[in-house]
Every structure is written in C-alpha cells, then in structure tokens.
Amino acid sequence: LCGGGKFPNRSLMKCEWPGIGKATPWRKEGWDHALVARSPRSFWSRAADAPSYARSDPSFRKPPPTGGVAWCDADEGERPLFNCRCHEGQTGYRCQQAVLMVCLNQCSGFGTCAYGFCQCDAGRYGVDCSLTNGQVTPLLTEAQVGIRRIHTGKSHRTSVAAVGAPAARQRLR
C-alpha cells in the first residue's frame, strides 16, 4: 500500500524502482516480474509520504516529473505517472473499485477470502474453515442416527440404524 500521499490505501503491488535492492536487500528490482518505474517519485510526490527506505532517494531532491501525478496522489481524472497492479478484491484504473472475492462457502464465516482461498481464523481450518480443533461437527446426533454399542466378551461392535429407513436396510454394520 502507498502508506502516505493522498491515497495511502492504494495498492503498490509489484511496483518498484531502480536501486530498490540497495534499500531492501531481500529483493531487487523486477525480482517477481514487478513493474519498474523510473524512481520513487513515480509513486509519491513528497519524500515525507514515502516509506523510510525510499526517502533518501535523489529523485526527491529534483523538481517533480512532468506528464502526470504520482501514483499515490492521482485523483479521478488525473493521469498517474505510473500504474501499479491491484490487489485481489480491487479493480479499476487506480484500484478504486471493490470486487467480490469468492471462496468455498465464503469461508463458513470463519475466515477471510484471499485469492480464492480461505485464510481461516485462529482455531479453524479446512478448505472452507468449517473444521475446529481436529473435531468434525456431525451432521446428525447419535440419537438421530441410532448408534448402539454392543459388547460381546472382549470385543465390541457398533451398530448403526438409520432413522426412518426401511426395515430391510435399517441396520448397517
């Protein structure tokens, strides 16, 4: 995200500039098929709006570039100097429109949908966050299914009778 400027929540997804590797040694420009702008001035009009590792870039000591407005400051109708990619859930020329994200069962209400996959809340798991602490929530209770445990000597067996099933198929072993 921009973090500063007129639109601090605007996406900076895969946007970089030459020399970013000096400020962020864990990556270098273009490492993840990123879009590479001329300088951080393409994103922020003022050094104070940029992240701390970009504020010392020499481009902030020069006059602002012409031909557009910095990405994080471009308003409706203004041409940005550079366009970044939008995060999932955003679209539009400047990532200004929200888009519905779709996940299986919408994460059962116990997670966040990201890139078509659920990021489950703490204590939840499964493709749709419907599972908790290794326990599967049964669809029917033992009383509804008719589970009986039969003990015969050293062993035991479980007999399952489906409620409402025809008598010929009622008992499952």
mmCIF file of C-alpha atoms in Angstrom:
data_model
loop_
_atom_site.group_PDB
_atom_site.id
_atom_site.type_symbol
_atom_site.label_atom_id
_atom_site.label_comp_id
_atom_site.label_asym_id
_atom_site.label_seq_id
_atom_site.Cartn_x
_atom_site.Cartn_y
_atom_site.Cartn_z
ATOM 1 C CA LEU A 1 0.000 0.000 0.000
ATOM 2 C CA CYS A 2 1.097 3.559 -0.567
ATOM 3 C CA GLY A 3 1.184 4.275 3.163
ATOM 4 C CA GLY A 4 1.274 8.011 2.504
ATOM 5 C CA GLY A 5 0.132 10.557 -0.021
ATOM 6 C CA LYS A 6 -3.426 11.430 -0.932
ATOM 7 C CA PHE A 7 -4.486 7.740 -1.152
ATOM 8 C CA PRO A 8 -2.498 5.823 1.491
ATOM 9 C CA ASN A 9 -4.501 2.603 0.994
ATOM 10 C CA ARG A 10 -3.876 2.383 -2.759
ATOM 11 C CA SER A 11 -2.086 -0.751 -3.917
ATOM 12 C CA LEU A 12 1.625 -0.740 -4.744
ATOM 13 C CA MET A 13 1.502 -4.392 -5.769
ATOM 14 C CA LYS A 14 4.553 -5.333 -7.845
ATOM 15 C CA CYS A 15 5.728 -1.732 -8.214
ATOM 16 C CA GLU A 16 9.415 -0.939 -7.768
ATOM 17 C CA TRP A 17 12.140 1.425 -8.978
ATOM 18 C CA PRO A 18 15.810 1.014 -9.982
ATOM 19 C CA GLY A 19 18.002 0.759 -6.909
ATOM 20 C CA ILE A 20 15.309 -0.608 -4.590
ATOM 21 C CA GLY A 21 17.668 -3.525 -3.888
ATOM 22 C CA LYS A 22 20.037 -1.137 -2.057
ATOM 23 C CA ALA A 23 17.291 -0.113 0.347
ATOM 24 C CA THR A 24 15.648 -3.537 0.600
ATOM 25 C CA PRO A 25 18.410 -6.153 0.271
ATOM 26 C CA TRP A 26 15.967 -9.071 0.389
ATOM 27 C CA ARG A 27 14.905 -8.241 -3.163
ATOM 28 C CA LYS A 28 15.990 -6.350 -6.235
ATOM 29 C CA GLU A 29 14.020 -4.591 -8.931
ATOM 30 C CA GLY A 30 11.990 -6.869 -11.163
ATOM 31 C CA TRP A 31 12.606 -9.950 -8.968
ATOM 32 C CA ASP A 32 8.948 -11.013 -9.031
ATOM 33 C CA HIS A 33 8.068 -9.786 -12.518
ATOM 34 C CA ALA A 34 7.422 -6.430 -10.902
ATOM 35 C CA LEU A 35 6.797 -3.246 -12.840
ATOM 36 C CA VAL A 36 9.832 -0.955 -12.589
ATOM 37 C CA ALA A 37 9.239 2.808 -12.581
ATOM 38 C CA ARG A 38 11.900 5.498 -13.114
ATOM 39 C CA SER A 39 12.094 6.438 -9.430
ATOM 40 C CA PRO A 40 10.068 6.502 -6.207
ATOM 41 C CA ARG A 41 8.818 9.935 -7.366
ATOM 42 C CA SER A 42 6.533 7.979 -9.715
ATOM 43 C CA PHE A 43 4.671 6.802 -6.605
ATOM 44 C CA TRP A 44 4.993 9.615 -4.030
ATOM 45 C CA SER A 45 5.026 13.392 -4.653
ATOM 46 C CA ARG A 46 6.852 14.116 -1.388
ATOM 47 C CA ALA A 47 9.633 12.210 0.362
ATOM 48 C CA ALA A 48 7.678 12.506 3.638
ATOM 49 C CA ASP A 49 4.909 10.329 2.151
ATOM 50 C CA ALA A 50 7.302 7.585 1.033
ATOM 51 C CA PRO A 51 8.475 4.711 3.267
ATOM 52 C CA SER A 52 11.618 5.471 5.264
ATOM 53 C CA TYR A 53 13.861 3.358 2.999
ATOM 54 C CA ALA A 54 12.838 5.444 -0.056
ATOM 55 C CA ARG A 55 13.002 8.947 1.430
ATOM 56 C CA SER A 56 16.718 9.435 0.726
ATOM 57 C CA ASP A 57 16.345 8.692 -2.993
ATOM 58 C CA PRO A 58 17.958 11.515 -5.046
ATOM 59 C CA SER A 59 14.787 11.932 -7.141
ATOM 60 C CA PHE A 60 13.131 13.718 -4.205
ATOM 61 C CA ARG A 61 15.771 16.486 -4.403
ATOM 62 C CA LYS A 62 14.873 17.252 -8.024
ATOM 63 C CA PRO A 63 11.811 19.051 -9.427
ATOM 64 C CA PRO A 64 8.780 16.762 -9.769
ATOM 65 C CA PRO A 65 8.444 14.894 -13.053
ATOM 66 C CA THR A 66 6.059 16.244 -15.682
ATOM 67 C CA GLY A 67 3.383 14.390 -17.575
ATOM 68 C CA GLY A 68 1.313 13.159 -14.678
ATOM 69 C CA VAL A 69 0.742 12.852 -10.940
ATOM 70 C CA ALA A 70 2.400 10.432 -8.536
ATOM 71 C CA TRP A 71 0.508 7.102 -8.285
ATOM 72 C CA CYS A 72 -0.383 7.551 -4.598
ATOM 73 C CA ASP A 73 -1.731 11.074 -5.252
ATOM 74 C CA ALA A 74 -3.554 10.654 -8.590
ATOM 75 C CA ASP A 75 -7.218 11.564 -8.258
ATOM 76 C CA GLU A 76 -10.140 10.809 -10.579
ATOM 77 C CA GLY A 77 -9.416 12.343 -13.970
ATOM 78 C CA GLU A 78 -5.669 12.794 -13.290
ATOM 79 C CA ARG A 79 -3.112 10.789 -15.225
ATOM 80 C CA PRO A 80 -0.741 8.876 -12.921
ATOM 81 C CA LEU A 81 2.969 8.813 -13.788
ATOM 82 C CA PHE A 82 2.909 5.057 -13.271
ATOM 83 C CA ASN A 83 0.274 2.349 -12.805
ATOM 84 C CA CYS A 84 0.685 -0.462 -10.292
ATOM 85 C CA ARG A 85 -1.243 -3.718 -10.217
ATOM 86 C CA CYS A 86 -4.268 -4.052 -7.964
ATOM 87 C CA HIS A 87 -4.583 -6.481 -5.079
ATOM 88 C CA GLU A 88 -7.324 -9.090 -5.288
ATOM 89 C CA GLY A 89 -10.608 -7.506 -4.356
ATOM 90 C CA GLN A 90 -9.742 -4.257 -6.163
ATOM 91 C CA THR A 91 -10.043 -3.188 -9.770
ATOM 92 C CA GLY A 92 -10.206 -0.037 -11.850
ATOM 93 C CA TYR A 93 -7.671 2.350 -13.320
ATOM 94 C CA ARG A 94 -6.368 3.225 -9.836
ATOM 95 C CA CYS A 95 -7.638 0.181 -7.887
ATOM 96 C CA GLN A 96 -10.532 2.284 -6.605
ATOM 97 C CA GLN A 97 -13.354 -0.241 -7.127
ATOM 98 C CA ALA A 98 -14.083 -3.131 -4.761
ATOM 99 C CA VAL A 99 -14.655 -6.597 -6.252
ATOM 100 C CA LEU A 100 -16.387 -9.509 -4.546
ATOM 101 C CA MET A 101 -13.964 -12.355 -3.848
ATOM 102 C CA VAL A 102 -15.363 -15.884 -3.941
ATOM 103 C CA CYS A 103 -14.220 -18.773 -1.750
ATOM 104 C CA LEU A 104 -15.790 -22.140 -0.967
ATOM 105 C CA ASN A 105 -18.792 -21.485 1.319
ATOM 106 C CA GLN A 106 -17.384 -17.953 1.789
ATOM 107 C CA CYS A 107 -15.087 -19.499 4.433
ATOM 108 C CA SER A 108 -18.145 -20.509 6.512
ATOM 109 C CA GLY A 109 -17.969 -17.088 8.134
ATOM 110 C CA PHE A 110 -14.772 -18.090 9.994
ATOM 111 C CA GLY A 111 -12.046 -16.699 7.735
ATOM 112 C CA THR A 112 -11.026 -14.229 5.052
ATOM 113 C CA CYS A 113 -11.168 -14.987 1.354
ATOM 114 C CA ALA A 114 -7.868 -14.213 -0.407
ATOM 115 C CA TYR A 115 -7.091 -15.136 -3.996
ATOM 116 C CA GLY A 116 -9.860 -17.765 -3.961
ATOM 117 C CA PHE A 117 -8.570 -19.493 -0.811
ATOM 118 C CA CYS A 118 -9.707 -19.148 2.792
ATOM 119 C CA GLN A 119 -7.346 -17.771 5.427
ATOM 120 C CA CYS A 120 -9.015 -19.263 8.488
ATOM 121 C CA ASP A 121 -9.437 -17.561 11.860
ATOM 122 C CA ALA A 122 -7.430 -18.961 14.805
ATOM 123 C CA GLY A 123 -8.679 -22.388 15.842
ATOM 124 C CA ARG A 124 -10.353 -23.052 12.466
ATOM 125 C CA TYR A 125 -9.072 -24.999 9.484
ATOM 126 C CA GLY A 126 -10.175 -26.800 6.327
ATOM 127 C CA VAL A 127 -10.696 -25.546 2.796
ATOM 128 C CA ASP A 128 -13.725 -23.582 3.996
ATOM 129 C CA CYS A 129 -12.718 -23.026 7.679
ATOM 130 C CA SER A 130 -15.540 -25.301 8.810
ATOM 131 C CA LEU A 131 -13.338 -27.540 11.000
ATOM 132 C CA THR A 132 -12.201 -26.790 14.554
ATOM 133 C CA ASN A 133 -9.510 -28.303 16.774
ATOM 134 C CA GLY A 134 -9.475 -31.618 14.947
ATOM 135 C CA GLN A 135 -13.200 -32.101 15.552
ATOM 136 C CA VAL A 136 -15.678 -32.580 12.752
ATOM 137 C CA THR A 137 -19.130 -31.280 13.567
ATOM 138 C CA PRO A 138 -21.535 -34.181 12.921
ATOM 139 C CA LEU A 139 -24.482 -33.577 10.670
ATOM 140 C CA LEU A 140 -26.659 -35.882 12.829
ATOM 141 C CA THR A 141 -26.505 -36.660 16.546
ATOM 142 C CA GLU A 142 -26.114 -40.203 17.868
ATOM 143 C CA ALA A 143 -29.793 -40.180 18.823
ATOM 144 C CA GLN A 144 -30.825 -39.203 15.287
ATOM 145 C CA VAL A 145 -28.723 -41.937 13.728
ATOM 146 C CA GLY A 146 -29.454 -44.564 16.382
ATOM 147 C CA ILE A 147 -25.904 -45.640 17.313
ATOM 148 C CA ARG A 148 -25.688 -48.570 19.747
ATOM 149 C CA ARG A 149 -22.563 -50.185 21.109
ATOM 150 C CA ILE A 150 -22.874 -53.926 21.589
ATOM 151 C CA HIS A 151 -20.345 -55.553 23.919
ATOM 152 C CA THR A 152 -19.653 -59.254 23.416
ATOM 153 C CA GLY A 153 -16.895 -60.568 25.651
ATOM 154 C CA LYS A 154 -13.529 -58.951 24.919
ATOM 155 C CA SER A 155 -14.630 -57.152 21.787
ATOM 156 C CA HIS A 156 -17.398 -54.776 20.905
ATOM 157 C CA ARG A 157 -19.071 -53.669 17.757
ATOM 158 C CA THR A 158 -21.043 -50.630 16.806
ATOM 159 C CA SER A 159 -24.439 -50.994 15.235
ATOM 160 C CA VAL A 160 -25.823 -48.060 13.282
ATOM 161 C CA ALA A 161 -29.523 -47.816 12.469
ATOM 162 C CA ALA A 162 -30.654 -45.049 10.158
ATOM 163 C CA VAL A 163 -33.816 -43.436 11.473
ATOM 164 C CA GLY A 164 -36.697 -43.578 9.014
ATOM 165 C CA ALA A 165 -35.020 -46.120 6.694
ATOM 166 C CA PRO A 166 -36.915 -49.224 5.537
ATOM 167 C CA ALA A 167 -36.562 -52.132 7.973
ATOM 168 C CA ALA A 168 -34.625 -54.241 5.428
ATOM 169 C CA ARG A 169 -31.920 -51.600 5.168
ATOM 170 C CA GLN A 170 -32.199 -50.148 8.642
ATOM 171 C CA ARG A 171 -29.265 -51.942 10.271
ATOM 172 C CA LEU A 172 -25.751 -51.168 8.988
ATOM 173 C CA ARG A 173 -22.671 -52.878 10.366
#
